[in-house]
Amino acid sequence: MASYHVPPLERLVEQFERLPGIGHKSAQRLAYHVLAMTQEEVDAFAKSVQEAHRTIHYCKVCCNLTDQELCPVCRSDARDRSVICVVEDPKDVFALERTNDYHGTYHVLHGAISPLSGIGPDQLCIKELLARVNNGEIKEVIMATNPTVEGEATAMYISRLLKPMGILVTRLAYGIPVGGDLEYADEVTLSRAMEGRREL
């Protein structure tokens, strides 16, 4: 029995499968959705991908993504420039901005130190962070790297570089999520929640 074989469709599915978090079934659904689009919709979709890839680059100050010289946070006069929140990924900036509670600036590392993956300090935007701190107006650096082995190692590495400069280095508190049950929390989470406790 001959198998059903449409090479352009297979290539489209393969491209979608290369995206993070997309398995074969999801890639097939996306491919069939694209095939059902009108030519105008396909052209607009392709144009937006090409435009984003062509125009988006790192902010020259904080290394976040932007289509201008500076990102919106670095352009804003309303932000507290004495505080920098260090994150691993541009997505983390969007997550923190949704809280509307943080009014300082950011610095995006674009990863975390991971010797097993071949990622060392030189592959991250750490030099740019040190250059910002050296200007003398920074009072606090908040380490908001992920609570993983790599995130912790990165936070400790940067902390050791900043401490001799007299900069206050803090770490985000981690613990029990709102609506979570203690019985389902792991030991590390419970330990962090205990360490991060505060007076009521």
JSON list of C-alpha atoms in Angstrom, two decimals:
[
{"chain": "A", "resi": 1, "resn": "MET", "atom": "CA", "xyz": [0.00, 0.00, 0.00]},
{"chain": "A", "resi": 2, "resn": "ALA", "atom": "CA", "xyz": [1.38, 3.42, -0.98]},
{"chain": "A", "resi": 3, "resn": "SER", "atom": "CA", "xyz": [1.77, 5.89, 1.88]},
{"chain": "A", "resi": 4, "resn": "TYR", "atom": "CA", "xyz": [0.22, 9.33, 1.72]},
{"chain": "A", "resi": 5, "resn": "HIS", "atom": "CA", "xyz": [3.14, 11.61, 0.95]},
{"chain": "A", "resi": 6, "resn": "VAL", "atom": "CA", "xyz": [2.95, 15.38, 0.30]},
{"chain": "A", "resi": 7, "resn": "PRO", "atom": "CA", "xyz": [6.51, 16.78, 0.58]},
{"chain": "A", "resi": 8, "resn": "PRO", "atom": "CA", "xyz": [5.59, 20.52, 0.94]},
{"chain": "A", "resi": 9, "resn": "LEU", "atom": "CA", "xyz": [3.16, 19.68, 3.75]},
{"chain": "A", "resi": 10, "resn": "GLU", "atom": "CA", "xyz": [5.76, 17.50, 5.47]},
{"chain": "A", "resi": 11, "resn": "ARG", "atom": "CA", "xyz": [8.33, 20.29, 5.26]},
{"chain": "A", "resi": 12, "resn": "LEU", "atom": "CA", "xyz": [5.84, 22.75, 6.77]},
{"chain": "A", "resi": 13, "resn": "VAL", "atom": "CA", "xyz": [5.08, 20.34, 9.63]},
{"chain": "A", "resi": 14, "resn": "GLU", "atom": "CA", "xyz": [8.84, 19.90, 10.21]},
{"chain": "A", "resi": 15, "resn": "GLN", "atom": "CA", "xyz": [9.32, 23.67, 10.48]},
{"chain": "A", "resi": 16, "resn": "PHE", "atom": "CA", "xyz": [6.57, 23.98, 13.09]},
{"chain": "A", "resi": 17, "resn": "GLU", "atom": "CA", "xyz": [8.03, 21.02, 15.01]},
{"chain": "A", "resi": 18, "resn": "ARG", "atom": "CA", "xyz": [11.27, 22.99, 15.38]},
{"chain": "A", "resi": 19, "resn": "LEU", "atom": "CA", "xyz": [9.44, 25.56, 17.53]},
{"chain": "A", "resi": 20, "resn": "PRO", "atom": "CA", "xyz": [9.74, 25.07, 21.32]},
{"chain": "A", "resi": 21, "resn": "GLY", "atom": "CA", "xyz": [6.85, 23.20, 22.92]},
{"chain": "A", "resi": 22, "resn": "ILE", "atom": "CA", "xyz": [5.38, 22.06, 19.60]},
{"chain": "A", "resi": 23, "resn": "GLY", "atom": "CA", "xyz": [5.05, 18.29, 19.13]},
{"chain": "A", "resi": 24, "resn": "HIS", "atom": "CA", "xyz": [4.18, 16.44, 15.94]},
{"chain": "A", "resi": 25, "resn": "LYS", "atom": "CA", "xyz": [0.38, 16.59, 16.40]},
{"chain": "A", "resi": 26, "resn": "SER", "atom": "CA", "xyz": [0.43, 20.32, 17.20]},
{"chain": "A", "resi": 27, "resn": "ALA", "atom": "CA", "xyz": [2.72, 20.94, 14.24]},
{"chain": "A", "resi": 28, "resn": "GLN", "atom": "CA", "xyz": [0.28, 19.10, 11.96]},
{"chain": "A", "resi": 29, "resn": "ARG", "atom": "CA", "xyz": [-2.66, 21.19, 13.27]},
{"chain": "A", "resi": 30, "resn": "LEU", "atom": "CA", "xyz": [-0.71, 24.42, 12.67]},
{"chain": "A", "resi": 31, "resn": "ALA", "atom": "CA", "xyz": [0.28, 23.30, 9.18]},
{"chain": "A", "resi": 32, "resn": "TYR", "atom": "CA", "xyz": [-3.30, 22.46, 8.23]},
{"chain": "A", "resi": 33, "resn": "HIS", "atom": "CA", "xyz": [-4.44, 25.80, 9.68]},
{"chain": "A", "resi": 34, "resn": "VAL", "atom": "CA", "xyz": [-1.91, 27.65, 7.52]},
{"chain": "A", "resi": 35, "resn": "LEU", "atom": "CA", "xyz": [-3.13, 25.74, 4.44]},
{"chain": "A", "resi": 36, "resn": "ALA", "atom": "CA", "xyz": [-6.70, 26.85, 5.20]},
{"chain": "A", "resi": 37, "resn": "MET", "atom": "CA", "xyz": [-5.69, 30.53, 5.33]},
{"chain": "A", "resi": 38, "resn": "THR", "atom": "CA", "xyz": [-6.33, 32.89, 2.43]},
{"chain": "A", "resi": 39, "resn": "GLN", "atom": "CA", "xyz": [-3.37, 34.08, 0.38]},
{"chain": "A", "resi": 40, "resn": "GLU", "atom": "CA", "xyz": [-3.68, 37.54, 1.99]},
{"chain": "A", "resi": 41, "resn": "GLU", "atom": "CA", "xyz": [-3.54, 35.99, 5.49]},
{"chain": "A", "resi": 42, "resn": "VAL", "atom": "CA", "xyz": [-0.53, 33.87, 4.56]},
{"chain": "A", "resi": 43, "resn": "ASP", "atom": "CA", "xyz": [1.27, 36.91, 3.13]},
{"chain": "A", "resi": 44, "resn": "ALA", "atom": "CA", "xyz": [0.54, 38.96, 6.28]},
{"chain": "A", "resi": 45, "resn": "PHE", "atom": "CA", "xyz": [1.71, 36.08, 8.50]},
{"chain": "A", "resi": 46, "resn": "ALA", "atom": "CA", "xyz": [4.95, 35.61, 6.56]},
{"chain": "A", "resi": 47, "resn": "LYS", "atom": "CA", "xyz": [5.55, 39.38, 6.44]},
{"chain": "A", "resi": 48, "resn": "SER", "atom": "CA", "xyz": [5.13, 39.74, 10.23]},
{"chain": "A", "resi": 49, "resn": "VAL", "atom": "CA", "xyz": [7.64, 36.92, 10.87]},
{"chain": "A", "resi": 50, "resn": "GLN", "atom": "CA", "xyz": [10.18, 38.47, 8.48]},
{"chain": "A", "resi": 51, "resn": "GLU", "atom": "CA", "xyz": [9.63, 41.99, 9.85]},
{"chain": "A", "resi": 52, "resn": "ALA", "atom": "CA", "xyz": [10.04, 40.87, 13.47]},
{"chain": "A", "resi": 53, "resn": "HIS", "atom": "CA", "xyz": [13.21, 38.95, 12.63]},
{"chain": "A", "resi": 54, "resn": "ARG", "atom": "CA", "xyz": [14.63, 41.90, 10.67]},
{"chain": "A", "resi": 55, "resn": "THR", "atom": "CA", "xyz": [13.76, 44.79, 13.01]},
{"chain": "A", "resi": 56, "resn": "ILE", "atom": "CA", "xyz": [13.90, 43.40, 16.58]},
{"chain": "A", "resi": 57, "resn": "HIS", "atom": "CA", "xyz": [17.28, 43.52, 18.32]},
{"chain": "A", "resi": 58, "resn": "TYR", "atom": "CA", "xyz": [18.78, 44.01, 21.80]},
{"chain": "A", "resi": 59, "resn": "CYS", "atom": "CA", "xyz": [18.26, 47.29, 23.65]},
{"chain": "A", "resi": 60, "resn": "LYS", "atom": "CA", "xyz": [21.68, 48.95, 23.91]},
{"chain": "A", "resi": 61, "resn": "VAL", "atom": "CA", "xyz": [21.21, 49.46, 27.66]},
{"chain": "A", "resi": 62, "resn": "CYS", "atom": "CA", "xyz": [19.36, 46.47, 29.14]},
{"chain": "A", "resi": 63, "resn": "CYS", "atom": "CA", "xyz": [19.65, 43.86, 26.35]},
{"chain": "A", "resi": 64, "resn": "ASN", "atom": "CA", "xyz": [15.85, 43.39, 26.23]},
{"chain": "A", "resi": 65, "resn": "LEU", "atom": "CA", "xyz": [14.18, 43.05, 22.85]},
{"chain": "A", "resi": 66, "resn": "THR", "atom": "CA", "xyz": [13.17, 46.22, 21.04]},
{"chain": "A", "resi": 67, "resn": "ASP", "atom": "CA", "xyz": [12.64, 47.61, 17.56]},
{"chain": "A", "resi": 68, "resn": "GLN", "atom": "CA", "xyz": [14.21, 50.96, 18.52]},
{"chain": "A", "resi": 69, "resn": "GLU", "atom": "CA", "xyz": [17.56, 51.99, 20.00]},
{"chain": "A", "resi": 70, "resn": "LEU", "atom": "CA", "xyz": [16.14, 51.71, 23.54]},
{"chain": "A", "resi": 71, "resn": "CYS", "atom": "CA", "xyz": [13.32, 49.51, 24.86]},
{"chain": "A", "resi": 72, "resn": "PRO", "atom": "CA", "xyz": [10.19, 51.19, 26.34]},
{"chain": "A", "resi": 73, "resn": "VAL", "atom": "CA", "xyz": [11.44, 50.70, 29.93]},
{"chain": "A", "resi": 74, "resn": "CYS", "atom": "CA", "xyz": [14.82, 52.31, 29.25]},
{"chain": "A", "resi": 75, "resn": "ARG", "atom": "CA", "xyz": [13.12, 55.19, 27.37]},
{"chain": "A", "resi": 76, "resn": "SER", "atom": "CA", "xyz": [10.72, 55.91, 30.25]},
{"chain": "A", "resi": 77, "resn": "ASP", "atom": "CA", "xyz": [11.51, 58.83, 32.57]},
{"chain": "A", "resi": 78, "resn": "ALA", "atom": "CA", "xyz": [9.15, 57.35, 35.18]},
{"chain": "A", "resi": 79, "resn": "ARG", "atom": "CA", "xyz": [11.37, 54.34, 35.98]},
{"chain": "A", "resi": 80, "resn": "ASP", "atom": "CA", "xyz": [13.69, 54.18, 39.00]},
{"chain": "A", "resi": 81, "resn": "ARG", "atom": "CA", "xyz": [17.12, 53.91, 37.39]},
{"chain": "A", "resi": 82, "resn": "SER", "atom": "CA", "xyz": [18.84, 53.10, 40.69]},
{"chain": "A", "resi": 83, "resn": "VAL", "atom": "CA", "xyz": [17.36, 49.56, 40.70]},
{"chain": "A", "resi": 84, "resn": "ILE", "atom": "CA", "xyz": [18.01, 46.81, 38.14]},
{"chain": "A", "resi": 85, "resn": "CYS", "atom": "CA", "xyz": [16.08, 43.54, 38.05]},
{"chain": "A", "resi": 86, "resn": "VAL", "atom": "CA", "xyz": [18.18, 40.84, 36.38]},
{"chain": "A", "resi": 87, "resn": "VAL", "atom": "CA", "xyz": [16.23, 38.18, 34.45]},
{"chain": "A", "resi": 88, "resn": "GLU", "atom": "CA", "xyz": [17.20, 35.29, 32.20]},
{"chain": "A", "resi": 89, "resn": "ASP", "atom": "CA", "xyz": [14.82, 35.87, 29.31]},
{"chain": "A", "resi": 90, "resn": "PRO", "atom": "CA", "xyz": [12.79, 38.69, 27.68]},
{"chain": "A", "resi": 91, "resn": "LYS", "atom": "CA", "xyz": [9.61, 36.73, 28.56]},
{"chain": "A", "resi": 92, "resn": "ASP", "atom": "CA", "xyz": [10.47, 37.27, 32.24]},
{"chain": "A", "resi": 93, "resn": "VAL", "atom": "CA", "xyz": [10.29, 41.06, 31.73]},
{"chain": "A", "resi": 94, "resn": "PHE", "atom": "CA", "xyz": [6.75, 40.74, 30.37]},
{"chain": "A", "resi": 95, "resn": "ALA", "atom": "CA", "xyz": [5.77, 38.53, 33.33]},
{"chain": "A", "resi": 96, "resn": "LEU", "atom": "CA", "xyz": [7.10, 41.05, 35.89]},
{"chain": "A", "resi": 97, "resn": "GLU", "atom": "CA", "xyz": [5.58, 44.01, 34.06]},
{"chain": "A", "resi": 98, "resn": "ARG", "atom": "CA", "xyz": [2.13, 42.38, 34.29]},
{"chain": "A", "resi": 99, "resn": "THR", "atom": "CA", "xyz": [2.26, 42.76, 38.09]},
{"chain": "A", "resi": 100, "resn": "ASN", "atom": "CA", "xyz": [2.45, 46.59, 37.84]},
{"chain": "A", "resi": 101, "resn": "ASP", "atom": "CA", "xyz": [4.40, 46.46, 41.13]},
{"chain": "A", "resi": 102, "resn": "TYR", "atom": "CA", "xyz": [7.96, 46.94, 39.88]},
{"chain": "A", "resi": 103, "resn": "HIS", "atom": "CA", "xyz": [9.08, 50.40, 38.78]},
{"chain": "A", "resi": 104, "resn": "GLY", "atom": "CA", "xyz": [12.83, 49.97, 38.31]},
{"chain": "A", "resi": 105, "resn": "THR", "atom": "CA", "xyz": [14.74, 48.88, 35.21]},
{"chain": "A", "resi": 106, "resn": "TYR", "atom": "CA", "xyz": [15.71, 45.44, 33.90]},
{"chain": "A", "resi": 107, "resn": "HIS", "atom": "CA", "xyz": [18.70, 43.60, 32.56]},
{"chain": "A", "resi": 108, "resn": "VAL", "atom": "CA", "xyz": [18.20, 40.52, 30.37]},
{"chain": "A", "resi": 109, "resn": "LEU", "atom": "CA", "xyz": [20.97, 37.91, 30.44]},
{"chain": "A", "resi": 110, "resn": "HIS", "atom": "CA", "xyz": [19.58, 35.77, 27.59]},
{"chain": "A", "resi": 111, "resn": "GLY", "atom": "CA", "xyz": [20.17, 32.52, 29.42]},
{"chain": "A", "resi": 112, "resn": "ALA", "atom": "CA", "xyz": [21.80, 31.10, 32.53]},
{"chain": "A", "resi": 113, "resn": "ILE", "atom": "CA", "xyz": [25.20, 29.61, 33.28]},
{"chain": "A", "resi": 114, "resn": "SER", "atom": "CA", "xyz": [25.06, 25.92, 32.37]},
{"chain": "A", "resi": 115, "resn": "PRO", "atom": "CA", "xyz": [28.42, 24.15, 31.96]},
{"chain": "A", "resi": 116, "resn": "LEU", "atom": "CA", "xyz": [26.68, 20.96, 30.79]},
{"chain": "A", "resi": 117, "resn": "SER", "atom": "CA", "xyz": [25.12, 22.90, 27.89]},
{"chain": "A", "resi": 118, "resn": "GLY", "atom": "CA", "xyz": [28.35, 24.75, 27.16]},
{"chain": "A", "resi": 119, "resn": "ILE", "atom": "CA", "xyz": [26.98, 28.10, 28.39]},
{"chain": "A", "resi": 120, "resn": "GLY", "atom": "CA", "xyz": [29.46, 30.11, 30.44]},
{"chain": "A", "resi": 121, "resn": "PRO", "atom": "CA", "xyz": [29.42, 33.72, 31.68]},
{"chain": "A", "resi": 122, "resn": "ASP", "atom": "CA", "xyz": [30.87, 34.96, 28.38]},
{"chain": "A", "resi": 123, "resn": "GLN", "atom": "CA", "xyz": [27.82, 33.69, 26.47]},
{"chain": "A", "resi": 124, "resn": "LEU", "atom": "CA", "xyz": [25.50, 35.82, 28.62]},
{"chain": "A", "resi": 125, "resn": "CYS", "atom": "CA", "xyz": [25.00, 39.61, 28.79]},
{"chain": "A", "resi": 126, "resn": "ILE", "atom": "CA", "xyz": [26.92, 39.94, 32.07]},
{"chain": "A", "resi": 127, "resn": "LYS", "atom": "CA", "xyz": [29.59, 42.36, 30.82]},
{"chain": "A", "resi": 128, "resn": "GLU", "atom": "CA", "xyz": [26.83, 44.79, 29.84]},
{"chain": "A", "resi": 129, "resn": "LEU", "atom": "CA", "xyz": [25.35, 44.55, 33.35]},
{"chain": "A", "resi": 130, "resn": "LEU", "atom": "CA", "xyz": [28.73, 45.30, 34.97]},
{"chain": "A", "resi": 131, "resn": "ALA", "atom": "CA", "xyz": [29.17, 48.31, 32.68]},
{"chain": "A", "resi": 132, "resn": "ARG", "atom": "CA", "xyz": [25.80, 49.67, 33.84]},
{"chain": "A", "resi": 133, "resn": "VAL", "atom": "CA", "xyz": [26.65, 49.17, 37.51]},
{"chain": "A", "resi": 134, "resn": "ASN", "atom": "CA", "xyz": [30.02, 50.88, 37.07]},
{"chain": "A", "resi": 135, "resn": "ASN", "atom": "CA", "xyz": [28.33, 54.18, 36.19]},
{"chain": "A", "resi": 136, "resn": "GLY", "atom": "CA", "xyz": [27.71, 54.76, 39.92]},
{"chain": "A", "resi": 137, "resn": "GLU", "atom": "CA", "xyz": [23.97, 55.41, 40.05]},
{"chain": "A", "resi": 138, "resn": "ILE", "atom": "CA", "xyz": [22.86, 51.82, 40.75]},
{"chain": "A", "resi": 139, "resn": "LYS", "atom": "CA", "xyz": [21.93, 51.13, 44.40]},
{"chain": "A", "resi": 140, "resn": "GLU", "atom": "CA", "xyz": [20.28, 47.68, 44.16]},
{"chain": "A", "resi": 141, "resn": "VAL", "atom": "CA", "xyz": [20.40, 44.71, 41.81]},
{"chain": "A", "resi": 142, "resn": "ILE", "atom": "CA", "xyz": [17.54, 42.22, 42.17]},
{"chain": "A", "resi": 143, "resn": "MET", "atom": "CA", "xyz": [18.43, 38.72, 41.01]},
{"chain": "A", "resi": 144, "resn": "ALA", "atom": "CA", "xyz": [15.27, 37.32, 39.41]},
{"chain": "A", "resi": 145, "resn": "THR", "atom": "CA", "xyz": [16.80, 34.33, 37.66]},
{"chain": "A", "resi": 146, "resn": "ASN", "atom": "CA", "xyz": [14.75, 31.14, 37.68]},
{"chain": "A", "resi": 147, "resn": "PRO", "atom": "CA", "xyz": [14.80, 28.91, 40.80]},
{"chain": "A", "resi": 148, "resn": "THR", "atom": "CA", "xyz": [16.74, 26.18, 38.99]},
{"chain": "A", "resi": 149, "resn": "VAL", "atom": "CA", "xyz": [20.28, 24.92, 39.52]},
{"chain": "A", "resi": 150, "resn": "GLU", "atom": "CA", "xyz": [21.41, 27.06, 36.55]},
{"chain": "A", "resi": 151, "resn": "GLY", "atom": "CA", "xyz": [19.46, 30.10, 37.73]},
{"chain": "A", "resi": 152, "resn": "GLU", "atom": "CA", "xyz": [20.89, 29.82, 41.25]},
{"chain": "A", "resi": 153, "resn": "ALA", "atom": "CA", "xyz": [24.44, 29.40, 39.93]},
{"chain": "A", "resi": 154, "resn": "THR", "atom": "CA", "xyz": [24.01, 32.48, 37.72]},
{"chain": "A", "resi": 155, "resn": "ALA", "atom": "CA", "xyz": [22.62, 34.56, 40.60]},
{"chain": "A", "resi": 156, "resn": "MET", "atom": "CA", "xyz": [25.53, 33.55, 42.87]},
{"chain": "A", "resi": 157, "resn": "TYR", "atom": "CA", "xyz": [28.11, 34.25, 40.15]},
{"chain": "A", "resi": 158, "resn": "ILE", "atom": "CA", "xyz": [26.77, 37.75, 39.46]},
{"chain": "A", "resi": 159, "resn": "SER", "atom": "CA", "xyz": [26.35, 38.45, 43.18]},
{"chain": "A", "resi": 160, "resn": "ARG", "atom": "CA", "xyz": [30.03, 37.70, 43.78]},
{"chain": "A", "resi": 161, "resn": "LEU", "atom": "CA", "xyz": [30.97, 40.16, 41.02]},
{"chain": "A", "resi": 162, "resn": "LEU", "atom": "CA", "xyz": [28.75, 42.94, 42.38]},
{"chain": "A", "resi": 163, "resn": "LYS", "atom": "CA", "xyz": [29.34, 42.68, 46.14]},
{"chain": "A", "resi": 164, "resn": "PRO", "atom": "CA", "xyz": [32.86, 44.23, 46.03]},
{"chain": "A", "resi": 165, "resn": "MET", "atom": "CA", "xyz": [31.32, 47.26, 44.26]},
{"chain": "A", "resi": 166, "resn": "GLY", "atom": "CA", "xyz": [29.20, 48.00, 47.33]},
{"chain": "A", "resi": 167, "resn": "ILE", "atom": "CA", "xyz": [25.94, 47.24, 45.51]},
{"chain": "A", "resi": 168, "resn": "LEU", "atom": "CA", "xyz": [23.00, 45.78, 47.45]},
{"chain": "A", "resi": 169, "resn": "VAL", "atom": "CA", "xyz": [22.21, 42.44, 45.77]},
{"chain": "A", "resi": 170, "resn": "THR", "atom": "CA", "xyz": [18.83, 40.87, 46.60]},
{"chain": "A", "resi": 171, "resn": "ARG", "atom": "CA", "xyz": [17.09, 37.69, 45.45]},
{"chain": "A", "resi": 172, "resn": "LEU", "atom": "CA", "xyz": [13.41, 37.21, 44.65]},
{"chain": "A", "resi": 173, "resn": "ALA", "atom": "CA", "xyz": [11.61, 35.29, 47.38]},
{"chain": "A", "resi": 174, "resn": "TYR", "atom": "CA", "xyz": [10.29, 31.92, 46.27]},
{"chain": "A", "resi": 175, "resn": "GLY", "atom": "CA", "xyz": [7.75, 29.81, 48.08]},
{"chain": "A", "resi": 176, "resn": "ILE", "atom": "CA", "xyz": [4.21, 28.49, 48.16]},
{"chain": "A", "resi": 177, "resn": "PRO", "atom": "CA", "xyz": [2.07, 29.73, 45.26]},
{"chain": "A", "resi": 178, "resn": "VAL", "atom": "CA", "xyz": [-1.21, 31.44, 46.07]},
{"chain": "A", "resi": 179, "resn": "GLY", "atom": "CA", "xyz": [-3.91, 28.77, 46.17]},
{"chain": "A", "resi": 180, "resn": "GLY", "atom": "CA", "xyz": [-1.36, 25.97, 46.67]},
{"chain": "A", "resi": 181, "resn": "ASP", "atom": "CA", "xyz": [-1.49, 23.30, 49.39]},
{"chain": "A", "resi": 182, "resn": "LEU", "atom": "CA", "xyz": [1.47, 22.73, 51.72]},
{"chain": "A", "resi": 183, "resn": "GLU", "atom": "CA", "xyz": [1.18, 18.95, 51.43]},
{"chain": "A", "resi": 184, "resn": "TYR", "atom": "CA", "xyz": [1.96, 19.09, 47.70]},
{"chain": "A", "resi": 185, "resn": "ALA", "atom": "CA", "xyz": [4.95, 21.45, 47.95]},
{"chain": "A", "resi": 186, "resn": "ASP", "atom": "CA", "xyz": [8.44, 19.97, 47.62]},
{"chain": "A", "resi": 187, "resn": "GLU", "atom": "CA", "xyz": [11.11, 20.42, 50.30]},
{"chain": "A", "resi": 188, "resn": "VAL", "atom": "CA", "xyz": [13.03, 23.13, 48.42]},
{"chain": "A", "resi": 189, "resn": "THR", "atom": "CA", "xyz": [9.88, 25.21, 47.90]},
{"chain": "A", "resi": 190, "resn": "LEU", "atom": "CA", "xyz": [8.90, 24.86, 51.57]},
{"chain": "A", "resi": 191, "resn": "SER", "atom": "CA", "xyz": [12.41, 25.79, 52.66]},
{"chain": "A", "resi": 192, "resn": "ARG", "atom": "CA", "xyz": [12.37, 28.90, 50.44]},
{"chain": "A", "resi": 193, "resn": "ALA", "atom": "CA", "xyz": [8.94, 29.86, 51.73]},
{"chain": "A", "resi": 194, "resn": "MET", "atom": "CA", "xyz": [10.23, 29.63, 55.31]},
{"chain": "A", "resi": 195, "resn": "GLU", "atom": "CA", "xyz": [13.33, 31.69, 54.50]},
{"chain": "A", "resi": 196, "resn": "GLY", "atom": "CA", "xyz": [11.26, 34.35, 52.73]},
{"chain": "A", "resi": 197, "resn": "ARG", "atom": "CA", "xyz": [8.70, 34.73, 55.53]},
{"chain": "A", "resi": 198, "resn": "ARG", "atom": "CA", "xyz": [7.84, 38.25, 56.69]},
{"chain": "A", "resi": 199, "resn": "GLU", "atom": "CA", "xyz": [6.00, 39.90, 59.54]},
{"chain": "A", "resi": 200, "resn": "LEU", "atom": "CA", "xyz": [2.21, 40.23, 59.27]}
]
